[in-house]
mmCIF file of N, CA and C in Angstrom:
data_model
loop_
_atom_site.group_PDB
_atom_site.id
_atom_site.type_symbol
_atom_site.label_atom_id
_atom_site.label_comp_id
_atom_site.label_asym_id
_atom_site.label_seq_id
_atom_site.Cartn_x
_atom_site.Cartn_y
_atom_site.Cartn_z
ATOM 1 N N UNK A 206 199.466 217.992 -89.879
ATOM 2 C CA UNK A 206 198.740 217.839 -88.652
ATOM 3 C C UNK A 206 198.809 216.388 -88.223
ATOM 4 N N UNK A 207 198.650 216.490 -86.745
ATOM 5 C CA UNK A 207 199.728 214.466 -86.021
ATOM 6 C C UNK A 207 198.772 214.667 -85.373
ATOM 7 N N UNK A 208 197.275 213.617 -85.263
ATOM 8 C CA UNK A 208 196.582 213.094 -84.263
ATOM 9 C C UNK A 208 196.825 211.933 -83.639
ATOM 10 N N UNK A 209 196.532 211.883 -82.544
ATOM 11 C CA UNK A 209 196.855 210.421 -82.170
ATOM 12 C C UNK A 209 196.576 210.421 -80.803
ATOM 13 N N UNK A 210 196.083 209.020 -80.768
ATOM 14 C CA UNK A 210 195.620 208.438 -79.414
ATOM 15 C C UNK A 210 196.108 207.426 -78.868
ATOM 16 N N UNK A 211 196.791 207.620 -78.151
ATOM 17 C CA UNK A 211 197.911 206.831 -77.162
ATOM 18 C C UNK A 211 197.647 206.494 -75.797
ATOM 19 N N UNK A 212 197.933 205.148 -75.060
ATOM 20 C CA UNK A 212 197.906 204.878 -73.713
ATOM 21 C C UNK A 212 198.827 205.618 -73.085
ATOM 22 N N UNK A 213 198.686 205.987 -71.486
ATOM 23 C CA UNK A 213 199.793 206.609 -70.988
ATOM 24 C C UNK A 213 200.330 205.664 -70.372
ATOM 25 N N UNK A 214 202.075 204.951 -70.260
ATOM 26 C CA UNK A 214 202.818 204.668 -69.651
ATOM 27 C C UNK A 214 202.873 204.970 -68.463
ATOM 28 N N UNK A 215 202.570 204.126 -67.489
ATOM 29 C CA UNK A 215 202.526 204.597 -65.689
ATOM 30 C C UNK A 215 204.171 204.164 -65.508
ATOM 31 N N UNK A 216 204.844 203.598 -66.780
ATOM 32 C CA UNK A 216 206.051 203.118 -66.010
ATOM 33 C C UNK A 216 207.502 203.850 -66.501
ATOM 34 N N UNK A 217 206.812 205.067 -67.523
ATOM 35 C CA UNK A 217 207.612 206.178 -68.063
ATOM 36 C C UNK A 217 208.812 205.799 -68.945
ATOM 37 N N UNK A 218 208.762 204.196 -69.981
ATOM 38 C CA UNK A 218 209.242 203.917 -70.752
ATOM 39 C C UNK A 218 209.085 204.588 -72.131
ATOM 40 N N UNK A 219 208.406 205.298 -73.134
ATOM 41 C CA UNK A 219 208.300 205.456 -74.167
ATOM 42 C C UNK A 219 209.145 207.287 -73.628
ATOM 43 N N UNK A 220 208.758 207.969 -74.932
ATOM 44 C CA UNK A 220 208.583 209.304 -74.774
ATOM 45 C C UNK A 220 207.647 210.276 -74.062
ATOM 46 N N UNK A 221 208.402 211.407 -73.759
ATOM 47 C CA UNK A 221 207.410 212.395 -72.191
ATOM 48 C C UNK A 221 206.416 213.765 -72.696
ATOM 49 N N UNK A 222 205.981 213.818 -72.487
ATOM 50 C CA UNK A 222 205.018 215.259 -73.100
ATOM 51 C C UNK A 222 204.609 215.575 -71.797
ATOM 52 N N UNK A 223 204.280 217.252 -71.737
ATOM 53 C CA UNK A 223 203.760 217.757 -70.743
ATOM 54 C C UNK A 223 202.506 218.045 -70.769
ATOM 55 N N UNK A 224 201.520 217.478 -69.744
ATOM 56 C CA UNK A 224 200.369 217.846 -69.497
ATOM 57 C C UNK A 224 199.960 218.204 -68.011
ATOM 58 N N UNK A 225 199.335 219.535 -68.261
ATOM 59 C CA UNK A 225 199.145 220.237 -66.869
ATOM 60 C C UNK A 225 199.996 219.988 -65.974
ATOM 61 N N UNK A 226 200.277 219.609 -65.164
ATOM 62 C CA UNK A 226 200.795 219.833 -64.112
ATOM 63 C C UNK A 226 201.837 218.018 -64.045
ATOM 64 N N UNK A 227 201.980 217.678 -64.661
ATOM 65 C CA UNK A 227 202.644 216.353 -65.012
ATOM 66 C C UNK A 227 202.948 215.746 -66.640
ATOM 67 N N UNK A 228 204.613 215.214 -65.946
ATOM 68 C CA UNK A 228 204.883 214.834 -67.368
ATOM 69 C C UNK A 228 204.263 213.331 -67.929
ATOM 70 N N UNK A 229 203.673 213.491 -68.547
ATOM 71 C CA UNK A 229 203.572 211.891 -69.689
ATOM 72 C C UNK A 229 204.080 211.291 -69.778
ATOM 73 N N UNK A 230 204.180 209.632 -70.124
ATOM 74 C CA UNK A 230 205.210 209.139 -71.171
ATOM 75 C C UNK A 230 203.646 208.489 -71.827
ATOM 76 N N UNK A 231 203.943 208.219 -73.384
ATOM 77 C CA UNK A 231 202.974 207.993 -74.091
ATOM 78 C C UNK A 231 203.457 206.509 -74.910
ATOM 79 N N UNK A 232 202.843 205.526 -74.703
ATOM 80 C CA UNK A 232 203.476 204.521 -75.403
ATOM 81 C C UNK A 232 203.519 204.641 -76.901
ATOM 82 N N UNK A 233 204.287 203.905 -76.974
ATOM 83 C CA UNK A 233 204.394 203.651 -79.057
ATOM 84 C C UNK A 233 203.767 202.334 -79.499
ATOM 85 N N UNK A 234 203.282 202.001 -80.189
ATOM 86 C CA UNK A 234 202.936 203.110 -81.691
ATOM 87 C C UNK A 234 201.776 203.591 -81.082
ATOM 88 N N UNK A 235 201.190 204.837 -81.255
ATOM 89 C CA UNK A 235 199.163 205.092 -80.931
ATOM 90 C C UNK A 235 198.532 204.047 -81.422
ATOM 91 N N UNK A 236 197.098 204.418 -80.273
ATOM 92 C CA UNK A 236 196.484 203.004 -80.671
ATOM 93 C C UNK A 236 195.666 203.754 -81.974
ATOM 94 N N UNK A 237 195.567 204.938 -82.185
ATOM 95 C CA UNK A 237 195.029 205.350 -83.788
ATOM 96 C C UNK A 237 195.855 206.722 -83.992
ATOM 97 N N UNK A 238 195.530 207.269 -85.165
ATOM 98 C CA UNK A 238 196.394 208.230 -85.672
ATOM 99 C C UNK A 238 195.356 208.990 -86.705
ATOM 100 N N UNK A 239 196.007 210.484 -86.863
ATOM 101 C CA UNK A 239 195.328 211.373 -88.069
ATOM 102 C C UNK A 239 194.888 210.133 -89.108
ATOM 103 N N UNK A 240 195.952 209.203 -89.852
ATOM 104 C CA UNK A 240 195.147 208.223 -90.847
ATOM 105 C C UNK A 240 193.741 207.529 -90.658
ATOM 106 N N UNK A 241 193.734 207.558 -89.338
ATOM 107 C CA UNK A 241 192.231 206.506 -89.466
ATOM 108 C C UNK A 241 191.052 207.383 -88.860
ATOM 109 N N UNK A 242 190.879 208.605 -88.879
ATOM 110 C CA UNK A 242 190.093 209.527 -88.457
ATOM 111 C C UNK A 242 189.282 209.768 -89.884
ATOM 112 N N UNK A 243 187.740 209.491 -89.797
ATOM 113 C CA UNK A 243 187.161 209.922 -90.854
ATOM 114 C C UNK A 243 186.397 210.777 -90.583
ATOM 115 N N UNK A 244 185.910 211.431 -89.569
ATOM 116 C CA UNK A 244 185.366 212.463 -89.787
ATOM 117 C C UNK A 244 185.657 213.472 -87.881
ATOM 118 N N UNK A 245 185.619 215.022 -87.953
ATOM 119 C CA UNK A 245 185.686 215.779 -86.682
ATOM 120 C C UNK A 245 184.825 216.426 -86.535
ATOM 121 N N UNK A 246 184.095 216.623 -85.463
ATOM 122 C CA UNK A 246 182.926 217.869 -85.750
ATOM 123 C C UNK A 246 182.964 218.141 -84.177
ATOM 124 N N UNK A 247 182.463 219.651 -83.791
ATOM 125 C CA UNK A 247 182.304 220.080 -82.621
ATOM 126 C C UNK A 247 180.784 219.869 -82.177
ATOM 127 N N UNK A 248 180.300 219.170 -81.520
ATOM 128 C CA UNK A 248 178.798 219.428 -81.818
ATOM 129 C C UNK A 248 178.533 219.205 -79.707
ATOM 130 N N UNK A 249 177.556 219.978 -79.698
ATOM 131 C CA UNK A 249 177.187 219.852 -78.120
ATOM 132 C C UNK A 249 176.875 218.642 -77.460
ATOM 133 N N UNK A 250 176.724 218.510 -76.217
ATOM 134 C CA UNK A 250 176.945 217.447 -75.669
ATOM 135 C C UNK A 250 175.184 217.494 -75.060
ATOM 136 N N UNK A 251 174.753 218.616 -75.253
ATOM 137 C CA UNK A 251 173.074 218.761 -74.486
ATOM 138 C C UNK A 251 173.319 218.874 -72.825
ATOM 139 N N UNK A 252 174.502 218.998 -72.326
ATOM 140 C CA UNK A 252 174.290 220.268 -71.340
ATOM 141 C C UNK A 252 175.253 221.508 -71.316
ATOM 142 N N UNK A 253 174.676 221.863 -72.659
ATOM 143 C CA UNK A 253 175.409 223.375 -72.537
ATOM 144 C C UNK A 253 176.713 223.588 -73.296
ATOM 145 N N UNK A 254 177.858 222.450 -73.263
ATOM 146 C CA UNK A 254 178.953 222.304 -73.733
ATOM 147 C C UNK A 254 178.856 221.569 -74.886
ATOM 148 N N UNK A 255 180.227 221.719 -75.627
ATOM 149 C CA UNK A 255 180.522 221.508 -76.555
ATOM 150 C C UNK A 255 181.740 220.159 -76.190
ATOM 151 N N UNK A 256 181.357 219.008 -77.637
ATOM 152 C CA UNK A 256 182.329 218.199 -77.623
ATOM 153 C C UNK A 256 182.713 217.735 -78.933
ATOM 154 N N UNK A 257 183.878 217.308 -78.746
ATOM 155 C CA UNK A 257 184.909 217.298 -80.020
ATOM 156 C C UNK A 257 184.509 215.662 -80.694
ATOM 157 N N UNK A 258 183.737 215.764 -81.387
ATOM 158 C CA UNK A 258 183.339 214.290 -82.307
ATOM 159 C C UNK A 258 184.497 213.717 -83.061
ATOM 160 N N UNK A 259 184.754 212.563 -82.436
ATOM 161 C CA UNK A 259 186.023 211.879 -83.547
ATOM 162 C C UNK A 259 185.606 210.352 -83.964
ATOM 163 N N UNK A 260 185.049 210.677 -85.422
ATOM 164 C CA UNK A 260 184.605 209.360 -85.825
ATOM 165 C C UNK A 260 185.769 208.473 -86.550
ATOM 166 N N UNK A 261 186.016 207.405 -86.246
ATOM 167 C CA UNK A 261 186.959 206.712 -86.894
ATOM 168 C C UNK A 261 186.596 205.800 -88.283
ATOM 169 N N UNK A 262 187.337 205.777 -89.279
ATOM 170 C CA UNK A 262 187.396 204.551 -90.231
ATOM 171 C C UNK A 262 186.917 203.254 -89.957
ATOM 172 N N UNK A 263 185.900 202.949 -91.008
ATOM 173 C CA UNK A 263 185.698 201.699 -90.418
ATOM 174 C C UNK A 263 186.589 200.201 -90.574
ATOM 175 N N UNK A 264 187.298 200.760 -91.339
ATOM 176 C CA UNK A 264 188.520 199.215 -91.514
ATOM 177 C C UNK A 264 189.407 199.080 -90.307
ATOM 178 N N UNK A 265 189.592 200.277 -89.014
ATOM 179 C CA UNK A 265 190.113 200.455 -88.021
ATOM 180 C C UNK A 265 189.131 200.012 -86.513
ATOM 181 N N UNK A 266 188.089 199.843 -87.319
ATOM 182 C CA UNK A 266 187.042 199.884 -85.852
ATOM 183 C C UNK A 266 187.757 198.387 -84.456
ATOM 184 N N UNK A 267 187.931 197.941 -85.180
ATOM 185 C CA UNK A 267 188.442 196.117 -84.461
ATOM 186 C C UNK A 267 189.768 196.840 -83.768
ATOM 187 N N UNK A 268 190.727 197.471 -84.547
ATOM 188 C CA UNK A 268 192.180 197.644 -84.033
ATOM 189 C C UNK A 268 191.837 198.510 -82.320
ATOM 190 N N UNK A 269 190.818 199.328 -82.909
ATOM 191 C CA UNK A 269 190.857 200.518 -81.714
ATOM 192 C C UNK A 269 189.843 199.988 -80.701
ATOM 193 N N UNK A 270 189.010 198.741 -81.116
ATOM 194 C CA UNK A 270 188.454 198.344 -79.944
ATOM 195 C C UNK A 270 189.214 197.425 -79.094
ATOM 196 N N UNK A 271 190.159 196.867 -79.706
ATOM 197 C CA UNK A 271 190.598 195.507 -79.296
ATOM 198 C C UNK A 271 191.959 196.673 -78.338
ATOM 199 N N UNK A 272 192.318 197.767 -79.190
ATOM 200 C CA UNK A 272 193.316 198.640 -77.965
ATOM 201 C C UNK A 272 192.605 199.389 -76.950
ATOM 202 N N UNK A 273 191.741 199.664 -76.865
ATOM 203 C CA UNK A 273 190.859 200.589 -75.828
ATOM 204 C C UNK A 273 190.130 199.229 -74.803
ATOM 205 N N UNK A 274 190.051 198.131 -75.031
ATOM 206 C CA UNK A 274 189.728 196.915 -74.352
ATOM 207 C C UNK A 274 190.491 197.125 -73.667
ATOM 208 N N UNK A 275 191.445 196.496 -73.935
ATOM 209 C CA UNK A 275 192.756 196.044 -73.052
ATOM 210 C C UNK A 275 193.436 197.308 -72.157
ATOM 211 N N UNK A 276 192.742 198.384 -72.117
ATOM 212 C CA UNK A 276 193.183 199.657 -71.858
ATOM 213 C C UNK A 276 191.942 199.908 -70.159
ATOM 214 N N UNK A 277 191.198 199.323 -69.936
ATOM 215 C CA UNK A 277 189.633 199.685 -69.233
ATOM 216 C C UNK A 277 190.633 200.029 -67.997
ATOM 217 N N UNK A 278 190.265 200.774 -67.202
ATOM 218 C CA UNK A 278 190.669 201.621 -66.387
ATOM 219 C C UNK A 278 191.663 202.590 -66.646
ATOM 220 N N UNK A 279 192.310 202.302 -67.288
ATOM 221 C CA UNK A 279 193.968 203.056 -67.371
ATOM 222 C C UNK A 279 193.444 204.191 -68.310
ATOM 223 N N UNK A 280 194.790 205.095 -68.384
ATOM 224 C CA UNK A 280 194.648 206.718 -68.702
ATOM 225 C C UNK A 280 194.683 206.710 -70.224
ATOM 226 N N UNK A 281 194.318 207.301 -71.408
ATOM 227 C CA UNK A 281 194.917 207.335 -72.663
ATOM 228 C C UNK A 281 194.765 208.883 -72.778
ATOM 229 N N UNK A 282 195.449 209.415 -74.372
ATOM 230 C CA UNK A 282 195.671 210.551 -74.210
ATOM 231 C C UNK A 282 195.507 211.465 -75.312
ATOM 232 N N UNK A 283 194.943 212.796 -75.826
ATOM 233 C CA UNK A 283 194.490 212.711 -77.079
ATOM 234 C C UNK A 283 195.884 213.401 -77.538
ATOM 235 N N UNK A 284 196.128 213.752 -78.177
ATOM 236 C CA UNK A 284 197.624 214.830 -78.681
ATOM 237 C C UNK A 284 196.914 215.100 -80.522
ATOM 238 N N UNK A 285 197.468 217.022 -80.582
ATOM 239 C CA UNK A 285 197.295 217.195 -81.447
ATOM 240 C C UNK A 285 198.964 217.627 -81.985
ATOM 241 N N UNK A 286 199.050 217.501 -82.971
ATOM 242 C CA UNK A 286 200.763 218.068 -83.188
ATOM 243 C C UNK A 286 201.838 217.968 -81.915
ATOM 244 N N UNK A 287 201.863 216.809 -81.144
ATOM 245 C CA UNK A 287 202.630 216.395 -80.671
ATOM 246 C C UNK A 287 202.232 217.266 -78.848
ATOM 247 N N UNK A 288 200.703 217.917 -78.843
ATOM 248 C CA UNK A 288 200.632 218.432 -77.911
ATOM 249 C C UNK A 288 199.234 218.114 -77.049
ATOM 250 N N UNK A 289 199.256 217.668 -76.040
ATOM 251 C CA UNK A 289 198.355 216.424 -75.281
ATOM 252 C C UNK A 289 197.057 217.882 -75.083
ATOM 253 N N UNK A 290 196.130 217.171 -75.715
ATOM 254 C CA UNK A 290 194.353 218.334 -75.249
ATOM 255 C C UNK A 290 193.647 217.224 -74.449
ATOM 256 N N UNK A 291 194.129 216.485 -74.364
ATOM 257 C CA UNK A 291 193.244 215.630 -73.250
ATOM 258 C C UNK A 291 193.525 214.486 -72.388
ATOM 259 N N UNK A 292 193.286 214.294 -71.636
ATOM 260 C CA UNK A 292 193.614 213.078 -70.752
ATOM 261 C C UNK A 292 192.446 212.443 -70.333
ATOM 262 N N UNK A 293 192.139 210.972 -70.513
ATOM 263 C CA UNK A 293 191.128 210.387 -69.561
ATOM 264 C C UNK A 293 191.220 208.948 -69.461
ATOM 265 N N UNK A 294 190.480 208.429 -68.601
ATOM 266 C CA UNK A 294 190.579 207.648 -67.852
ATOM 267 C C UNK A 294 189.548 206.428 -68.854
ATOM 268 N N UNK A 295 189.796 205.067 -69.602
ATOM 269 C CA UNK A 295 188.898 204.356 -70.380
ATOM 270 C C UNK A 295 187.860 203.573 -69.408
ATOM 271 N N UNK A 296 186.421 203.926 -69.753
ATOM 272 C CA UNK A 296 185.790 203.558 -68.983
ATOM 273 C C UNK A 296 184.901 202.134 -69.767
ATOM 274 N N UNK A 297 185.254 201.992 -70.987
ATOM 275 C CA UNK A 297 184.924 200.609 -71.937
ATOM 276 C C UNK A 297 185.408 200.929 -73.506
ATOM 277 N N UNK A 298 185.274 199.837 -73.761
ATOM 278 C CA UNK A 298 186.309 199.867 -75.163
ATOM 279 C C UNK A 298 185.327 200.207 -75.996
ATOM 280 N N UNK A 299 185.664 201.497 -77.176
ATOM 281 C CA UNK A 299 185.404 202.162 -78.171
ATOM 282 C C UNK A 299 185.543 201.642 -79.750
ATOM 283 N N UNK A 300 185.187 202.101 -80.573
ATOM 284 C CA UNK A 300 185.442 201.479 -82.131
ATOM 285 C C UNK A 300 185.196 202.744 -83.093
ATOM 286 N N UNK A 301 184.016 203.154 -83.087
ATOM 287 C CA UNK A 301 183.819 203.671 -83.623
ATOM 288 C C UNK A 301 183.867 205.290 -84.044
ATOM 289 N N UNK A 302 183.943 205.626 -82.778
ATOM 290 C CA UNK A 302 184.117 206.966 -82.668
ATOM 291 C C UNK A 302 184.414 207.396 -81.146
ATOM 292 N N UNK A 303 184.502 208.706 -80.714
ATOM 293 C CA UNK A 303 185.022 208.808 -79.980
ATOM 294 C C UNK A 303 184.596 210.361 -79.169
ATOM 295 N N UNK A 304 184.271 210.945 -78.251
ATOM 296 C CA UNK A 304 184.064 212.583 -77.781
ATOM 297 C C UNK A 304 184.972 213.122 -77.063
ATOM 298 N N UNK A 305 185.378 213.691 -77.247
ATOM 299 C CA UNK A 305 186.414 214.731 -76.405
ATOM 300 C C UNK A 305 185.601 215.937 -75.636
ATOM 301 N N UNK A 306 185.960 215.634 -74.217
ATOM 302 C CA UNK A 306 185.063 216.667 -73.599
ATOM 303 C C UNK A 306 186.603 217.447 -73.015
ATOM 304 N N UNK A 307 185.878 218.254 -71.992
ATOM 305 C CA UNK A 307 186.728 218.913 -71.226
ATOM 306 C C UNK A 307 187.488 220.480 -71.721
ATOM 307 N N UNK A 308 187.003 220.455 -72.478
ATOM 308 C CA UNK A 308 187.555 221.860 -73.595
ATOM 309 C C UNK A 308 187.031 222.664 -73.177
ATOM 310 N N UNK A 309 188.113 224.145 -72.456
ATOM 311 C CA UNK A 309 187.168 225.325 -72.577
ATOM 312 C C UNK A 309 186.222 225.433 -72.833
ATOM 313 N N UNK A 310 185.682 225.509 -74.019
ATOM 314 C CA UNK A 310 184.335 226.359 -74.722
ATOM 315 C C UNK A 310 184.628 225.905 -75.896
ATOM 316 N N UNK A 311 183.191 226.170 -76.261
ATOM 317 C CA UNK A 311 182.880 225.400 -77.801
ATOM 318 C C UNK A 311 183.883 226.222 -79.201
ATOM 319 N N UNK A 312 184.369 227.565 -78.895
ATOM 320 C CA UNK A 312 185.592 227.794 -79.866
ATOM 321 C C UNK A 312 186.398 227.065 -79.681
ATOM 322 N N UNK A 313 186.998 226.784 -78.744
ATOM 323 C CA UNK A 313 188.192 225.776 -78.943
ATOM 324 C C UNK A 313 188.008 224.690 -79.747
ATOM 325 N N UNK A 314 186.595 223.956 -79.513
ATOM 326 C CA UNK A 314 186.294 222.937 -79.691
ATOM 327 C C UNK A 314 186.357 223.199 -81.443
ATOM 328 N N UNK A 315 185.457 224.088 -81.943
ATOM 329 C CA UNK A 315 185.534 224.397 -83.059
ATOM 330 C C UNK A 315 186.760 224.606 -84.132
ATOM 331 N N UNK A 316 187.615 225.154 -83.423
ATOM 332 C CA UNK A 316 188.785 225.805 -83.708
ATOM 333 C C UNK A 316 190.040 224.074 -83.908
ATOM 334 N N UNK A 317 189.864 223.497 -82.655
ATOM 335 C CA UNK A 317 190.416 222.200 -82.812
ATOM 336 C C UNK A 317 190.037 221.661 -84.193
ATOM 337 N N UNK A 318 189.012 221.555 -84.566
ATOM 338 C CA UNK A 318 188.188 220.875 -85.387
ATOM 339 C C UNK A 318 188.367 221.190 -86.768
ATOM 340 N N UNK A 319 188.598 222.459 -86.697
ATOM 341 C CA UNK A 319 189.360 223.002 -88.188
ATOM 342 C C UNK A 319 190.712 222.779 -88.146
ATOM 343 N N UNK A 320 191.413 222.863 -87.270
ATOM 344 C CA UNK A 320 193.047 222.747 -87.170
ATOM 345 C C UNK A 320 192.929 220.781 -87.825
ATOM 346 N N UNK A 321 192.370 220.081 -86.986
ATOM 347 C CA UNK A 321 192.501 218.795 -87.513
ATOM 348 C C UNK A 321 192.424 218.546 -89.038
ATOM 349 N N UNK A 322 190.553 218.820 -89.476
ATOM 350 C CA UNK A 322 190.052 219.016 -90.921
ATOM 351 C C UNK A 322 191.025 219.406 -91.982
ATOM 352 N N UNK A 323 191.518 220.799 -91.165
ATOM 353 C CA UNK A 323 191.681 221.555 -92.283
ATOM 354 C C UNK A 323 191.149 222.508 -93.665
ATOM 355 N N UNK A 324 189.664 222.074 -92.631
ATOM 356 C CA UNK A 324 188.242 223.057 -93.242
ATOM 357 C C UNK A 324 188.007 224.231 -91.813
#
């Protein structure tokens, strides 16, 4: 299983993945990966929906703030096995963890969550 969180290329230099209705390019290297993910959980957001909890390592917290900084407005992208579940827009730089909204319904969310784990 390949997690990873990547900026999107507006200038379509790296490699392309398809999401919805447009192709990607996703820069290299991610700004994190399955390695620095310490914990996933689906847990609600308190209106109604469900969101995908991605807590990161803390020996990574600096790398992924200092890449999600330098990232504030622009798009990044979540990919599971090489296949994009999310797109959004950075609205301030992150460290520690992270929510994934936008998911169908809380099975998916769940279901993601074991596919990552592996519980």
């Amino acid at each position: 299983m390949d997690v990873r969180l990547s900026a999107v290329d507006v200038a379509g230099k790296d490699a392309g993945v398809p999401w919805q209705d447009e192709w990607l390019t996703l820069r290299q290297p991610p700004i994190a990966s399955s390695a620095d993910i310490a914990d996933v959980r689906a847990v609600p957001d308190g209106n109604g929906l469900t969101v995908l909890q991605i807590r990161y390592r803390p020996e990574v917290h600096r790398r992924i703030h200092d890449g999600t900084a330098a990232l504030v407005g622009q798009r990044i992208a979540i990919s599971v096995d090489g296949r994009v579940v999310t797109v959004a827009t950075v609205q301030g730089p992150f460290s520690e963890s992270m929510g994934l909204s936008g998911l169908p319904g809380k099975d998916e969310a769940r279901e993601l969550a074991r596919h990552i784990t592996g519980k």
